[in-house]
mmCIF file of C-alpha atoms in Angstrom:
data_model
loop_
_atom_site.group_PDB
_atom_site.id
_atom_site.type_symbol
_atom_site.label_atom_id
_atom_site.label_comp_id
_atom_site.label_asym_id
_atom_site.label_seq_id
_atom_site.Cartn_x
_atom_site.Cartn_y
_atom_site.Cartn_z
ATOM 1 C CA MET A 1 -3.293 19.430 -46.488
ATOM 2 C CA THR A 2 -3.381 21.949 -43.653
ATOM 3 C CA GLN A 3 -6.810 23.524 -43.202
ATOM 4 C CA ALA A 4 -7.183 27.282 -43.039
ATOM 5 C CA PRO A 5 -8.007 28.558 -39.531
ATOM 6 C CA GLU A 6 -11.548 29.570 -40.512
ATOM 7 C CA THR A 7 -12.272 26.180 -42.071
ATOM 8 C CA GLN A 8 -10.887 24.421 -39.031
ATOM 9 C CA ARG A 9 -13.046 26.569 -36.742
ATOM 10 C CA LEU A 10 -16.190 25.766 -38.702
ATOM 11 C CA THR A 11 -15.323 22.080 -38.743
ATOM 12 C CA ASP A 12 -14.861 22.013 -34.988
ATOM 13 C CA THR A 13 -18.147 23.870 -34.508
ATOM 14 C CA ALA A 14 -19.982 21.374 -36.703
ATOM 15 C CA ALA A 15 -18.411 18.459 -34.843
ATOM 16 C CA ALA A 16 -19.459 19.921 -31.498
ATOM 17 C CA ALA A 17 -22.993 20.542 -32.798
ATOM 18 C CA LEU A 18 -23.118 16.931 -33.948
ATOM 19 C CA ALA A 19 -22.014 15.608 -30.546
ATOM 20 C CA LEU A 20 -24.548 17.670 -28.576
ATOM 21 C CA GLY A 21 -27.256 17.102 -31.179
ATOM 22 C CA ASP A 22 -26.781 13.343 -31.106
ATOM 23 C CA ASP A 23 -27.008 13.328 -27.312
ATOM 24 C CA ALA A 24 -30.347 15.142 -27.478
ATOM 25 C CA LEU A 25 -31.704 13.102 -30.415
ATOM 26 C CA VAL A 26 -30.876 9.692 -28.977
ATOM 27 C CA LEU A 27 -32.154 10.463 -25.480
ATOM 28 C CA SER A 28 -35.317 11.933 -26.990
ATOM 29 C CA HIS A 29 -35.971 8.664 -28.796
ATOM 30 C CA ARG A 30 -35.301 6.612 -25.671
ATOM 31 C CA LEU A 31 -37.798 8.687 -23.676
ATOM 32 C CA GLY A 32 -40.293 8.430 -26.523
ATOM 33 C CA GLU A 33 -40.206 4.650 -26.071
ATOM 34 C CA TRP A 34 -42.110 5.179 -22.809
ATOM 35 C CA ALA A 35 -45.209 6.338 -24.723
ATOM 36 C CA GLY A 36 -47.998 4.018 -23.658
ATOM 37 C CA HIS A 37 -45.815 2.357 -21.013
ATOM 38 C CA ALA A 38 -45.252 5.002 -18.309
ATOM 39 C CA PRO A 39 -46.289 3.976 -14.761
ATOM 40 C CA VAL A 40 -48.897 6.760 -14.433
ATOM 41 C CA LEU A 41 -50.656 9.058 -16.902
ATOM 42 C CA GLU A 42 -49.018 12.184 -15.498
ATOM 43 C CA GLU A 43 -45.601 10.648 -16.070
ATOM 44 C CA GLU A 44 -46.563 9.724 -19.623
ATOM 45 C CA VAL A 45 -47.058 13.446 -20.318
ATOM 46 C CA ALA A 46 -43.920 14.515 -18.438
ATOM 47 C CA LEU A 47 -41.599 12.107 -20.267
ATOM 48 C CA ALA A 48 -43.156 13.025 -23.613
ATOM 49 C CA ASN A 49 -42.606 16.725 -22.928
ATOM 50 C CA ILE A 50 -38.962 16.140 -22.002
ATOM 51 C CA ALA A 51 -38.518 14.078 -25.153
ATOM 52 C CA LEU A 52 -39.979 16.895 -27.261
ATOM 53 C CA ASP A 53 -37.716 19.481 -25.613
ATOM 54 C CA LEU A 54 -34.691 17.344 -26.452
ATOM 55 C CA LEU A 55 -35.912 16.786 -30.007
ATOM 56 C CA GLY A 56 -36.188 20.536 -30.470
ATOM 57 C CA GLN A 57 -32.616 20.971 -29.262
ATOM 58 C CA ALA A 58 -31.466 18.201 -31.573
ATOM 59 C CA ARG A 59 -33.058 19.842 -34.624
ATOM 60 C CA VAL A 60 -31.242 23.137 -34.028
ATOM 61 C CA LEU A 61 -27.909 21.465 -33.336
ATOM 62 C CA LEU A 62 -28.024 19.011 -36.240
ATOM 63 C CA SER A 63 -28.960 21.872 -38.563
ATOM 64 C CA MET A 64 -25.727 23.572 -37.503
ATOM 65 C CA ALA A 65 -23.853 20.462 -38.702
ATOM 66 C CA GLY A 66 -25.757 19.752 -41.941
ATOM 67 C CA ASP A 67 -29.148 18.430 -43.083
ATOM 68 C CA GLU A 68 -31.002 17.427 -39.928
ATOM 69 C CA ASP A 69 -33.035 14.631 -41.547
ATOM 70 C CA GLU A 70 -30.067 13.053 -43.277
ATOM 71 C CA LEU A 71 -28.010 13.235 -40.108
ATOM 72 C CA ALA A 72 -30.767 11.689 -38.011
ATOM 73 C CA TYR A 73 -32.038 8.999 -40.337
ATOM 74 C CA LEU A 74 -29.351 8.109 -42.865
ATOM 75 C CA ARG A 75 -26.159 7.857 -40.850
ATOM 76 C CA GLU A 76 -24.685 4.536 -39.859
ATOM 77 C CA GLU A 77 -24.114 3.630 -36.226
ATOM 78 C CA ARG A 78 -20.391 4.466 -36.192
ATOM 79 C CA ALA A 79 -21.081 8.020 -37.423
ATOM 80 C CA PHE A 80 -23.081 8.972 -34.322
ATOM 81 C CA ARG A 81 -21.183 10.935 -31.674
ATOM 82 C CA ASN A 82 -23.526 10.721 -28.676
ATOM 83 C CA THR A 83 -22.283 9.545 -25.304
ATOM 84 C CA GLN A 84 -23.003 5.944 -24.411
ATOM 85 C CA LEU A 85 -25.048 7.033 -21.377
ATOM 86 C CA VAL A 86 -27.962 8.411 -23.425
ATOM 87 C CA GLU A 87 -28.233 5.287 -25.580
ATOM 88 C CA GLN A 88 -28.656 2.939 -22.616
ATOM 89 C CA PRO A 89 -31.999 1.071 -22.685
ATOM 90 C CA ASN A 90 -34.806 2.429 -20.536
ATOM 91 C CA GLY A 91 -34.785 -0.636 -18.279
ATOM 92 C CA ASP A 92 -37.273 -0.246 -15.461
ATOM 93 C CA PHE A 93 -38.466 3.215 -14.416
ATOM 94 C CA ALA A 94 -35.601 3.570 -11.916
ATOM 95 C CA HIS A 95 -33.052 3.103 -14.707
ATOM 96 C CA THR A 96 -34.728 5.821 -16.756
ATOM 97 C CA ILE A 97 -34.712 8.193 -13.786
ATOM 98 C CA ALA A 98 -31.050 7.519 -12.928
ATOM 99 C CA ARG A 99 -30.096 8.175 -16.553
ATOM 100 C CA GLN A 100 -32.113 11.403 -16.486
ATOM 101 C CA LEU A 101 -30.547 12.564 -13.225
ATOM 102 C CA PHE A 102 -27.025 12.005 -14.516
ATOM 103 C CA PHE A 103 -27.576 13.531 -17.954
ATOM 104 C CA SER A 104 -29.846 16.459 -17.101
ATOM 105 C CA THR A 105 -27.513 17.595 -14.305
ATOM 106 C CA TYR A 106 -24.624 17.551 -16.789
ATOM 107 C CA GLN A 107 -26.647 19.281 -19.498
ATOM 108 C CA LEU A 108 -27.821 22.029 -17.127
ATOM 109 C CA LEU A 109 -24.236 22.842 -16.099
ATOM 110 C CA LEU A 110 -23.006 22.725 -19.700
ATOM 111 C CA HIS A 111 -25.727 24.987 -21.103
ATOM 112 C CA THR A 112 -25.426 27.432 -18.206
ATOM 113 C CA GLN A 113 -21.757 27.935 -19.045
ATOM 114 C CA LEU A 114 -22.351 28.014 -22.815
ATOM 115 C CA ALA A 115 -25.091 30.631 -22.459
ATOM 116 C CA ALA A 116 -22.558 33.051 -20.961
ATOM 117 C CA THR A 117 -20.137 32.768 -23.897
ATOM 118 C CA ASP A 118 -20.066 34.394 -27.323
ATOM 119 C CA SER A 119 -19.912 31.017 -29.082
ATOM 120 C CA PRO A 120 -22.416 29.971 -31.782
ATOM 121 C CA PHE A 121 -24.038 27.723 -29.158
ATOM 122 C CA ALA A 122 -24.911 30.546 -26.758
ATOM 123 C CA PRO A 123 -28.444 31.316 -28.146
ATOM 124 C CA LEU A 124 -29.487 27.660 -28.033
ATOM 125 C CA ALA A 125 -27.958 27.213 -24.570
ATOM 126 C CA ALA A 126 -29.747 30.284 -23.187
ATOM 127 C CA LYS A 127 -33.099 28.868 -24.341
ATOM 128 C CA ALA A 128 -32.313 25.297 -23.270
ATOM 129 C CA VAL A 129 -31.311 26.210 -19.707
ATOM 130 C CA LYS A 130 -34.950 26.709 -18.679
ATOM 131 C CA GLU A 131 -36.011 23.417 -20.242
ATOM 132 C CA VAL A 132 -33.141 21.438 -18.798
ATOM 133 C CA ALA A 133 -33.665 22.924 -15.326
ATOM 134 C CA TYR A 134 -37.134 21.335 -15.404
ATOM 135 C CA HIS A 135 -35.679 18.035 -16.633
ATOM 136 C CA GLN A 136 -33.164 18.025 -13.773
ATOM 137 C CA ASP A 137 -35.787 18.881 -11.162
ATOM 138 C CA HIS A 138 -38.095 16.151 -12.484
ATOM 139 C CA ALA A 139 -35.317 13.544 -12.224
ATOM 140 C CA GLU A 140 -34.253 14.783 -8.790
ATOM 141 C CA GLN A 141 -37.769 14.595 -7.352
ATOM 142 C CA TRP A 142 -38.256 11.063 -8.663
ATOM 143 C CA THR A 143 -34.845 10.004 -7.330
ATOM 144 C CA LEU A 144 -35.872 11.222 -3.881
ATOM 145 C CA ARG A 145 -39.247 9.478 -4.083
ATOM 146 C CA LEU A 146 -37.832 6.169 -5.232
ATOM 147 C CA GLY A 147 -34.714 6.189 -3.082
ATOM 148 C CA ASP A 148 -36.611 7.165 0.064
ATOM 149 C CA GLY A 149 -39.691 5.105 -0.772
ATOM 150 C CA THR A 150 -40.281 1.413 -0.215
ATOM 151 C CA ASP A 151 -37.577 -1.210 0.202
ATOM 152 C CA GLU A 152 -38.313 -2.344 -3.352
ATOM 153 C CA SER A 153 -38.098 1.130 -4.920
ATOM 154 C CA HIS A 154 -34.927 1.890 -2.945
ATOM 155 C CA ALA A 155 -33.267 -1.339 -4.085
ATOM 156 C CA ARG A 156 -34.213 -0.743 -7.733
ATOM 157 C CA MET A 157 -32.992 2.861 -7.652
ATOM 158 C CA GLN A 158 -29.665 1.824 -6.144
ATOM 159 C CA ARG A 159 -29.234 -0.895 -8.783
ATOM 160 C CA ALA A 160 -29.927 1.660 -11.506
ATOM 161 C CA VAL A 161 -27.431 4.177 -10.102
ATOM 162 C CA ASP A 162 -24.783 1.454 -9.771
ATOM 163 C CA ALA A 163 -25.387 0.122 -13.291
ATOM 164 C CA LEU A 164 -25.163 3.508 -15.038
ATOM 165 C CA TRP A 165 -22.384 5.106 -13.011
ATOM 166 C CA ARG A 166 -19.584 3.824 -15.253
ATOM 167 C CA PHE A 167 -21.127 5.682 -18.209
ATOM 168 C CA THR A 168 -20.930 9.103 -16.543
ATOM 169 C CA GLY A 169 -17.204 9.758 -16.968
ATOM 170 C CA GLU A 170 -17.623 10.239 -20.719
ATOM 171 C CA LEU A 171 -19.827 13.270 -20.127
ATOM 172 C CA PHE A 172 -16.778 15.292 -19.135
ATOM 173 C CA GLN A 173 -14.525 14.508 -22.079
ATOM 174 C CA PRO A 174 -13.782 17.953 -23.579
ATOM 175 C CA VAL A 175 -15.548 18.659 -26.872
ATOM 176 C CA PRO A 176 -13.509 20.986 -29.127
ATOM 177 C CA ALA A 177 -15.181 24.326 -29.928
ATOM 178 C CA LEU A 178 -17.116 24.375 -26.655
ATOM 179 C CA PRO A 179 -15.486 27.140 -24.543
ATOM 180 C CA VAL A 180 -16.412 25.789 -21.110
ATOM 181 C CA ASP A 181 -14.514 24.727 -18.005
ATOM 182 C CA TRP A 182 -14.883 20.936 -18.124
ATOM 183 C CA GLN A 183 -13.174 20.379 -14.783
ATOM 184 C CA LYS A 184 -15.562 22.823 -13.122
ATOM 185 C CA ILE A 185 -18.536 21.087 -14.733
ATOM 186 C CA GLN A 186 -17.363 17.696 -13.461
ATOM 187 C CA GLU A 187 -16.684 18.971 -9.949
ATOM 188 C CA THR A 188 -20.084 20.668 -9.706
ATOM 189 C CA TRP A 189 -21.847 17.667 -11.249
ATOM 190 C CA THR A 190 -20.258 15.324 -8.719
ATOM 191 C CA ALA A 191 -21.234 17.581 -5.813
ATOM 192 C CA ARG A 192 -24.845 17.961 -6.968
ATOM 193 C CA VAL A 193 -25.405 14.292 -7.815
ATOM 194 C CA THR A 194 -23.791 13.223 -4.540
ATOM 195 C CA ASP A 195 -26.122 15.573 -2.665
ATOM 196 C CA VAL A 196 -29.246 14.223 -4.391
ATOM 197 C CA LEU A 197 -28.236 10.606 -3.854
ATOM 198 C CA GLY A 198 -27.450 11.303 -0.212
ATOM 199 C CA ARG A 199 -30.841 12.945 0.407
ATOM 200 C CA ALA A 200 -32.479 9.940 -1.276
ATOM 201 C CA GLY A 201 -30.631 7.537 1.040
ATOM 202 C CA LEU A 202 -28.668 6.127 -1.887
ATOM 203 C CA ALA A 203 -24.965 5.364 -1.945
ATOM 204 C CA VAL A 204 -22.584 6.907 -4.457
ATOM 205 C CA PRO A 205 -21.140 3.953 -6.420
ATOM 206 C CA ALA A 206 -17.602 2.949 -5.569
ATOM 207 C CA GLY A 207 -16.817 2.043 -9.177
ATOM 208 C CA PRO A 208 -14.722 4.325 -11.384
ATOM 209 C CA GLN A 209 -16.226 6.821 -13.832
ATOM 210 C CA THR A 210 -13.210 6.535 -16.102
ATOM 211 C CA GLY A 211 -10.511 3.986 -16.806
ATOM 212 C CA ALA A 212 -10.382 0.348 -17.860
ATOM 213 C CA TRP A 213 -13.667 -0.636 -16.156
ATOM 214 C CA SER A 214 -15.649 2.344 -17.316
ATOM 215 C CA ALA A 215 -17.451 3.100 -20.574
ATOM 216 C CA GLY A 216 -16.889 6.083 -22.771
ATOM 217 C CA ALA A 217 -16.185 5.821 -26.468
ATOM 218 C CA GLY A 218 -19.449 7.103 -27.891
ATOM 219 C CA ARG A 219 -17.860 10.408 -28.879
ATOM 220 C CA GLN A 220 -15.432 8.356 -30.991
ATOM 221 C CA GLY A 221 -18.254 6.444 -32.712
ATOM 222 C CA LEU A 222 -18.153 3.260 -30.624
ATOM 223 C CA HIS A 223 -21.521 2.291 -29.215
ATOM 224 C CA THR A 224 -23.112 -0.395 -27.105
ATOM 225 C CA GLU A 225 -25.038 -3.349 -28.531
ATOM 226 C CA SER A 226 -28.469 -1.963 -27.774
ATOM 227 C CA PHE A 227 -27.799 1.215 -29.768
ATOM 228 C CA GLY A 228 -27.831 -0.630 -33.095
ATOM 229 C CA ARG A 229 -31.307 -2.008 -32.406
ATOM 230 C CA MET A 230 -32.568 1.412 -31.321
ATOM 231 C CA LEU A 231 -31.148 3.047 -34.432
ATOM 232 C CA ALA A 232 -32.738 0.441 -36.735
ATOM 233 C CA GLU A 233 -36.135 1.195 -35.229
ATOM 234 C CA MET A 234 -35.632 4.969 -35.336
ATOM 235 C CA GLN A 235 -34.523 4.997 -38.972
ATOM 236 C CA HIS A 236 -36.829 2.272 -40.299
ATOM 237 C CA LEU A 237 -39.632 4.469 -41.670
ATOM 238 C CA HIS A 238 -37.379 7.033 -43.344
ATOM 239 C CA ARG A 239 -35.207 4.385 -44.976
ATOM 240 C CA SER A 240 -38.213 2.318 -46.104
ATOM 241 C CA HIS A 241 -39.950 5.271 -47.773
ATOM 242 C CA PRO A 242 -37.261 7.674 -48.984
ATOM 243 C CA GLY A 243 -38.665 11.054 -49.974
ATOM 244 C CA ALA A 244 -42.117 10.291 -48.613
ATOM 245 C CA SER A 245 -44.268 13.178 -47.376
ATOM 246 C CA TRP A 246 -47.493 13.203 -45.325
#
């Protein structure tokens, strides 16, 4: 059956909200895993604040797609539409920072463009730009400190950048209902990330962002092995005590 234009538009909007909401939700949970494990107390607070910002974004976006609690805690792995980058394990601190640099730079460019549109995402994007600008600056400063630090911190930061690079191409797969210039976002992202890595004394990986050796099927519901374990932990309490209240 052919859907009416209005129904199709709403369906595309919900699908886009789900994709962006899942990105924010999953990365929020990953950052929350640092609670009690961050290298310094100040960083414990910073990562927690970023996680809370992302959780707030996720709540708004998932509510645009349906019931936020059901979408977060009762969906199966294949129903999530987040990119594979945000579900990658924290690894050491350098891995977490590389993941943050890649994702927050993308998210800042995306929300800046969305905020200037008349789409349903514009109000959220306008509010999120300020938050994400802080996230990007936090990741950039740590990239510079680690990359231009000791031999050990430099080596770990380069390994993290190399390991996560193949997950970045998926960020620029167009999401229907988001009226942005994806090519412009990718070009600007590449220029900004290259600049930060260069100032940190780090090399831009030679590996491809897309193609046979890259990753990038999270938007289609295919996820990496570690995501299943993360999801089981995230959903455990809600599934064990359905309908519970505090």
